[in-house]
Amino acid sequence: DIQMTQSPSSLSASVGDRVTITCRASQSISTYLNWYQQKPGKAPKFLIYAASSLQSGVPSRFSGSGSGTDFTLTISSLQPEDFATYFCQQSYTTPWTFGQGTKVEIK
Amino acid sequence: QVQLQESGPGLVKPSQTLSLTCTVSGGSISSGSYYWSWIRQPAGKGLEWIGRVYTSGSTNYNPSLKSRVTISEDTSKNQFSLKLSSVTAADTAVYYCARASPGKGYYDTWGQGTLVTVSS
């Protein structure tokens, strides 16, 4: 299985801050990398696909980059509704696997 | 707009079989080309891919669960289902059904999730 490792596991930030989350794959996955946002008690919400393509309706303050094994999710100016847990997911090969999540908390 | 809804018992005894159904509304499970999948999340933990059934009826399972998992579709009811046998407390989790497009590899539609607790 391809292991997906996110860092940090959690972070504290203020509204307006720039936030960067890293996801590393245990082997190259090209750009088969997706990002999700999950709020407590809710299903994940799909944000970004193919490493850098923004899903329709997702605010432009979210962006993704990377290829191969190293990827990043950036929130350019953190908003109150962005406090949540973020997961990366690889779809290069089955079993599709997820990172362990990064919890973004209010400072 | 397609919507997914999980249903099934919230409590299962150890060694028994967990059975869940995902009802698809707003679209046909047999139209288009999609992976209809099951994903679970233990409390406070990450997401684990269980497996999927393709529109054609073919299936793929997580090797870690393969010996215990069956995913199937019922096109007449517009549903797909999960059966997980010989459950233990480690199978306690929120179970989600979700839809993905093969060519894109991301889950664009999710059910709300259902908590299944394994306990005697």
mmCIF file of C-alpha atoms in Angstrom:
data_model
loop_
_atom_site.group_PDB
_atom_site.id
_atom_site.type_symbol
_atom_site.label_atom_id
_atom_site.label_comp_id
_atom_site.label_asym_id
_atom_site.label_seq_id
_atom_site.Cartn_x
_atom_site.Cartn_y
_atom_site.Cartn_z
ATOM 1 C CA ASP A 1 0.000 0.000 0.000
ATOM 2 C CA ILE A 2 1.088 3.572 -0.615
ATOM 3 C CA GLN A 3 1.471 5.392 2.692
ATOM 4 C CA MET A 4 0.401 9.034 2.836
ATOM 5 C CA THR A 5 1.996 11.115 5.584
ATOM 6 C CA GLN A 6 0.733 14.579 6.422
ATOM 7 C CA SER A 7 2.477 17.254 8.413
ATOM 8 C CA PRO A 8 1.846 18.798 10.737
ATOM 9 C CA SER A 9 -0.792 16.701 12.494
ATOM 10 C CA SER A 10 -2.292 19.884 13.865
ATOM 11 C CA LEU A 11 -1.637 23.597 13.757
ATOM 12 C CA SER A 12 -2.970 26.731 15.371
ATOM 13 C CA ALA A 13 -3.521 29.790 13.229
ATOM 14 C CA SER A 14 -5.372 33.066 13.216
ATOM 15 C CA VAL A 15 -7.917 34.423 10.774
ATOM 16 C CA GLY A 16 -6.030 35.938 7.869
ATOM 17 C CA ASP A 17 -2.968 33.723 8.247
ATOM 18 C CA ARG A 18 -1.424 31.823 5.370
ATOM 19 C CA VAL A 19 -1.503 28.095 6.118
ATOM 20 C CA THR A 20 0.424 25.323 4.393
ATOM 21 C CA ILE A 21 -0.150 21.604 4.877
ATOM 22 C CA THR A 22 2.211 18.987 3.463
ATOM 23 C CA CYS A 23 1.405 15.497 2.214
ATOM 24 C CA ARG A 24 4.128 13.007 1.318
ATOM 25 C CA ALA A 25 3.596 9.716 -0.518
ATOM 26 C CA SER A 26 5.735 6.642 0.135
ATOM 27 C CA GLN A 27 6.272 6.283 -3.626
ATOM 28 C CA SER A 28 5.686 8.434 -6.667
ATOM 29 C CA ILE A 29 2.018 9.003 -7.451
ATOM 30 C CA SER A 30 2.454 11.547 -10.255
ATOM 31 C CA THR A 31 -0.365 14.034 -9.619
ATOM 32 C CA TYR A 32 -2.986 11.500 -8.465
ATOM 33 C CA LEU A 33 -3.508 13.457 -5.266
ATOM 34 C CA ASN A 34 -6.727 14.912 -3.885
ATOM 35 C CA TRP A 35 -7.558 17.069 -0.861
ATOM 36 C CA TYR A 36 -10.625 17.067 1.378
ATOM 37 C CA GLN A 37 -11.908 19.200 4.238
ATOM 38 C CA GLN A 38 -13.822 17.631 7.122
ATOM 39 C CA LYS A 39 -15.701 19.377 9.889
ATOM 40 C CA PRO A 40 -16.773 17.601 13.098
ATOM 41 C CA GLY A 41 -19.645 15.193 12.588
ATOM 42 C CA LYS A 42 -19.688 15.745 8.828
ATOM 43 C CA ALA A 43 -18.553 13.820 5.790
ATOM 44 C CA PRO A 44 -15.415 15.009 4.007
ATOM 45 C CA LYS A 45 -15.856 17.711 1.414
ATOM 46 C CA PHE A 46 -13.859 17.459 -1.776
ATOM 47 C CA LEU A 47 -11.603 20.488 -2.438
ATOM 48 C CA ILE A 48 -8.801 19.806 -4.913
ATOM 49 C CA TYR A 49 -8.094 17.076 -7.463
ATOM 50 C CA ALA A 50 -5.079 16.128 -9.537
ATOM 51 C CA ALA A 51 -2.856 17.919 -7.027
ATOM 52 C CA SER A 52 -3.707 21.434 -8.133
ATOM 53 C CA SER A 53 -7.166 21.653 -9.745
ATOM 54 C CA LEU A 54 -9.783 23.413 -7.675
ATOM 55 C CA GLN A 55 -13.208 21.791 -7.485
ATOM 56 C CA SER A 56 -16.002 24.027 -8.713
ATOM 57 C CA GLY A 57 -17.347 26.245 -5.941
ATOM 58 C CA VAL A 58 -14.268 25.988 -3.717
ATOM 59 C CA PRO A 59 -12.908 29.439 -2.758
ATOM 60 C CA SER A 60 -9.798 30.532 -4.613
ATOM 61 C CA ARG A 61 -7.904 31.015 -1.340
ATOM 62 C CA PHE A 62 -7.381 27.238 -1.470
ATOM 63 C CA SER A 63 -4.619 25.987 -3.726
ATOM 64 C CA GLY A 64 -2.636 22.817 -4.206
ATOM 65 C CA SER A 65 0.715 21.979 -5.703
ATOM 66 C CA GLY A 66 3.217 19.183 -6.103
ATOM 67 C CA SER A 67 3.910 16.016 -8.029
ATOM 68 C CA GLY A 68 5.686 12.748 -7.482
ATOM 69 C CA THR A 69 5.881 12.297 -3.725
ATOM 70 C CA ASP A 70 5.540 15.776 -2.222
ATOM 71 C CA PHE A 71 2.405 17.873 -2.202
ATOM 72 C CA THR A 72 1.082 20.942 -0.440
ATOM 73 C CA LEU A 73 -2.301 22.452 0.327
ATOM 74 C CA THR A 74 -2.225 26.191 0.936
ATOM 75 C CA ILE A 75 -4.907 28.446 2.344
ATOM 76 C CA SER A 76 -3.822 31.957 1.448
ATOM 77 C CA SER A 77 -5.902 33.829 4.021
ATOM 78 C CA LEU A 78 -7.544 31.650 6.651
ATOM 79 C CA GLN A 79 -11.237 32.318 7.208
ATOM 80 C CA PRO A 80 -13.387 31.308 10.221
ATOM 81 C CA GLU A 81 -15.120 28.597 8.185
ATOM 82 C CA ASP A 82 -11.770 27.013 7.275
ATOM 83 C CA PHE A 83 -11.113 25.661 10.761
ATOM 84 C CA ALA A 84 -11.400 21.938 10.111
ATOM 85 C CA THR A 85 -9.374 18.805 9.463
ATOM 86 C CA TYR A 86 -7.789 18.338 6.044
ATOM 87 C CA PHE A 87 -6.965 15.004 4.419
ATOM 88 C CA CYS A 88 -4.970 14.109 1.343
ATOM 89 C CA GLN A 89 -5.831 10.999 -0.700
ATOM 90 C CA GLN A 90 -3.947 9.176 -3.446
ATOM 91 C CA SER A 91 -5.762 7.571 -6.352
ATOM 92 C CA TYR A 92 -2.669 6.282 -8.164
ATOM 93 C CA THR A 93 -3.307 2.682 -7.216
ATOM 94 C CA THR A 94 -5.611 0.615 -5.041
ATOM 95 C CA PRO A 95 -6.068 0.555 -2.182
ATOM 96 C CA TRP A 96 -6.674 4.271 -2.389
ATOM 97 C CA THR A 97 -5.187 5.654 0.795
ATOM 98 C CA PHE A 98 -5.602 8.786 2.871
ATOM 99 C CA GLY A 99 -3.278 10.821 5.011
ATOM 100 C CA GLN A 100 -3.922 10.815 8.744
ATOM 101 C CA GLY A 101 -5.259 14.365 8.637
ATOM 102 C CA THR A 102 -4.169 17.837 9.698
ATOM 103 C CA LYS A 103 -6.375 19.666 12.173
ATOM 104 C CA VAL A 104 -6.410 23.443 11.736
ATOM 105 C CA GLU A 105 -7.384 25.104 14.996
ATOM 106 C CA ILE A 106 -8.006 28.665 16.065
ATOM 107 C CA LYS A 107 -5.087 30.369 17.772
ATOM 108 C CA GLN B 1 -27.826 16.100 -7.940
ATOM 109 C CA VAL B 2 -26.910 12.659 -6.688
ATOM 110 C CA GLN B 3 -27.264 12.014 -2.966
ATOM 111 C CA LEU B 4 -26.151 9.012 -0.922
ATOM 112 C CA GLN B 5 -27.639 7.722 2.336
ATOM 113 C CA GLU B 6 -26.265 4.942 4.505
ATOM 114 C CA SER B 7 -28.543 2.693 6.544
ATOM 115 C CA GLY B 8 -28.153 -0.329 8.772
ATOM 116 C CA PRO B 9 -27.777 -1.447 12.386
ATOM 117 C CA GLY B 10 -25.809 0.849 14.653
ATOM 118 C CA LEU B 11 -24.784 -1.980 16.975
ATOM 119 C CA VAL B 12 -23.266 -5.300 15.961
ATOM 120 C CA LYS B 13 -22.031 -8.066 18.264
ATOM 121 C CA PRO B 14 -18.469 -9.340 18.018
ATOM 122 C CA SER B 15 -17.953 -12.176 15.517
ATOM 123 C CA GLN B 16 -21.154 -11.268 13.669
ATOM 124 C CA THR B 17 -21.535 -9.686 10.233
ATOM 125 C CA LEU B 18 -21.888 -5.946 9.758
ATOM 126 C CA SER B 19 -24.345 -5.104 6.966
ATOM 127 C CA LEU B 20 -24.896 -1.624 5.556
ATOM 128 C CA THR B 21 -26.776 -0.295 2.560
ATOM 129 C CA CYS B 22 -26.225 2.893 0.608
ATOM 130 C CA THR B 23 -29.254 4.253 -1.217
ATOM 131 C CA VAL B 24 -28.551 6.439 -4.220
ATOM 132 C CA SER B 25 -31.061 9.173 -5.102
ATOM 133 C CA GLY B 26 -31.092 11.767 -7.850
ATOM 134 C CA GLY B 27 -29.452 9.445 -10.336
ATOM 135 C CA SER B 28 -29.166 5.826 -11.383
ATOM 136 C CA ILE B 29 -26.433 3.625 -9.962
ATOM 137 C CA SER B 30 -26.203 1.868 -13.313
ATOM 138 C CA SER B 31 -25.835 4.966 -15.497
ATOM 139 C CA GLY B 32 -22.497 6.539 -16.192
ATOM 140 C CA SER B 33 -19.245 5.019 -15.003
ATOM 141 C CA TYR B 34 -18.597 5.309 -11.304
ATOM 142 C CA TYR B 35 -16.916 3.587 -8.417
ATOM 143 C CA TRP B 36 -19.423 3.133 -5.609
ATOM 144 C CA SER B 37 -17.300 2.863 -2.504
ATOM 145 C CA TRP B 38 -17.235 2.272 1.231
ATOM 146 C CA ILE B 39 -14.847 4.185 3.496
ATOM 147 C CA ARG B 40 -14.662 4.108 7.282
ATOM 148 C CA GLN B 41 -13.314 6.356 10.017
ATOM 149 C CA PRO B 42 -12.736 5.262 13.616
ATOM 150 C CA ALA B 43 -13.426 7.979 16.151
ATOM 151 C CA GLY B 44 -10.742 10.635 16.096
ATOM 152 C CA LYS B 45 -8.775 8.859 13.394
ATOM 153 C CA GLY B 46 -8.185 8.942 9.660
ATOM 154 C CA LEU B 47 -10.075 7.507 6.729
ATOM 155 C CA GLU B 48 -9.708 3.908 5.586
ATOM 156 C CA TRP B 49 -10.739 2.764 2.102
ATOM 157 C CA ILE B 50 -12.721 -0.484 2.367
ATOM 158 C CA GLY B 51 -13.497 -1.163 -1.272
ATOM 159 C CA ARG B 52 -15.694 -0.405 -4.241
ATOM 160 C CA VAL B 53 -18.050 -1.789 -6.830
ATOM 161 C CA TYR B 54 -17.867 -0.500 -10.376
ATOM 162 C CA THR B 55 -20.905 0.222 -12.521
ATOM 163 C CA SER B 56 -20.222 -3.071 -14.337
ATOM 164 C CA GLY B 57 -20.437 -4.980 -11.062
ATOM 165 C CA SER B 58 -16.720 -5.670 -10.678
ATOM 166 C CA THR B 59 -15.211 -5.120 -7.250
ATOM 167 C CA ASN B 60 -11.940 -4.135 -5.581
ATOM 168 C CA TYR B 61 -11.192 -4.522 -1.881
ATOM 169 C CA ASN B 62 -8.583 -3.320 0.560
ATOM 170 C CA PRO B 63 -6.201 -6.270 0.996
ATOM 171 C CA SER B 64 -6.253 -5.711 4.755
ATOM 172 C CA LEU B 65 -9.995 -6.478 4.825
ATOM 173 C CA LYS B 66 -10.429 -8.561 1.689
ATOM 174 C CA SER B 67 -11.053 -11.865 3.436
ATOM 175 C CA ARG B 68 -13.995 -10.379 5.348
ATOM 176 C CA VAL B 69 -15.558 -7.904 2.900
ATOM 177 C CA THR B 70 -18.230 -8.171 0.246
ATOM 178 C CA ILE B 71 -19.548 -5.161 -1.665
ATOM 179 C CA SER B 72 -22.402 -5.612 -4.084
ATOM 180 C CA GLU B 73 -24.941 -3.559 -5.992
ATOM 181 C CA ASP B 74 -28.695 -3.900 -6.434
ATOM 182 C CA THR B 75 -29.597 -1.895 -9.509
ATOM 183 C CA SER B 76 -33.320 -2.617 -9.091
ATOM 184 C CA LYS B 77 -33.280 -0.759 -5.778
ATOM 185 C CA ASN B 78 -30.582 1.747 -6.780
ATOM 186 C CA GLN B 79 -28.485 0.628 -3.824
ATOM 187 C CA PHE B 80 -25.119 -0.864 -3.051
ATOM 188 C CA SER B 81 -24.179 -2.686 0.103
ATOM 189 C CA LEU B 82 -21.352 -3.636 2.419
ATOM 190 C CA LYS B 83 -20.957 -6.848 4.379
ATOM 191 C CA LEU B 84 -18.072 -7.210 6.818
ATOM 192 C CA SER B 85 -17.841 -10.540 8.594
ATOM 193 C CA SER B 86 -16.280 -11.627 11.887
ATOM 194 C CA VAL B 87 -16.264 -8.114 13.293
ATOM 195 C CA THR B 88 -14.335 -7.048 16.367
ATOM 196 C CA ALA B 89 -14.165 -3.839 18.376
ATOM 197 C CA ALA B 90 -11.531 -2.617 15.902
ATOM 198 C CA ASP B 91 -14.281 -2.386 13.281
ATOM 199 C CA THR B 92 -16.138 0.246 15.300
ATOM 200 C CA ALA B 93 -16.224 3.336 13.105
ATOM 201 C CA VAL B 94 -18.306 5.777 11.119
ATOM 202 C CA TYR B 95 -18.940 4.145 7.769
ATOM 203 C CA TYR B 96 -19.363 6.320 4.688
ATOM 204 C CA CYS B 97 -20.541 5.445 1.219
ATOM 205 C CA ALA B 98 -19.126 7.605 -1.554
ATOM 206 C CA ARG B 99 -18.931 7.971 -5.327
ATOM 207 C CA ALA B 100 -15.845 8.430 -7.486
ATOM 208 C CA SER B 101 -15.203 8.689 -11.207
ATOM 209 C CA PRO B 102 -12.571 6.190 -12.404
ATOM 210 C CA GLY B 103 -10.796 8.673 -14.595
ATOM 211 C CA LYS B 104 -10.558 11.277 -11.874
ATOM 212 C CA GLY B 105 -10.015 9.271 -8.706
ATOM 213 C CA TYR B 106 -11.663 11.579 -6.244
ATOM 214 C CA TYR B 107 -14.801 11.222 -4.150
ATOM 215 C CA ASP B 108 -17.132 13.991 -5.204
ATOM 216 C CA THR B 109 -20.229 12.728 -3.395
ATOM 217 C CA TRP B 110 -20.471 11.292 0.114
ATOM 218 C CA GLY B 111 -23.196 9.996 2.367
ATOM 219 C CA GLN B 112 -23.565 11.573 5.785
ATOM 220 C CA GLY B 113 -21.993 8.566 7.467
ATOM 221 C CA THR B 114 -23.357 6.058 9.956
ATOM 222 C CA LEU B 115 -21.776 4.995 13.239
ATOM 223 C CA VAL B 116 -21.440 1.272 13.744
ATOM 224 C CA THR B 117 -20.382 0.074 17.173
ATOM 225 C CA VAL B 118 -19.163 -3.479 17.725
ATOM 226 C CA SER B 119 -19.991 -4.515 21.256
ATOM 227 C CA SER B 120 -21.664 -7.340 23.130
#
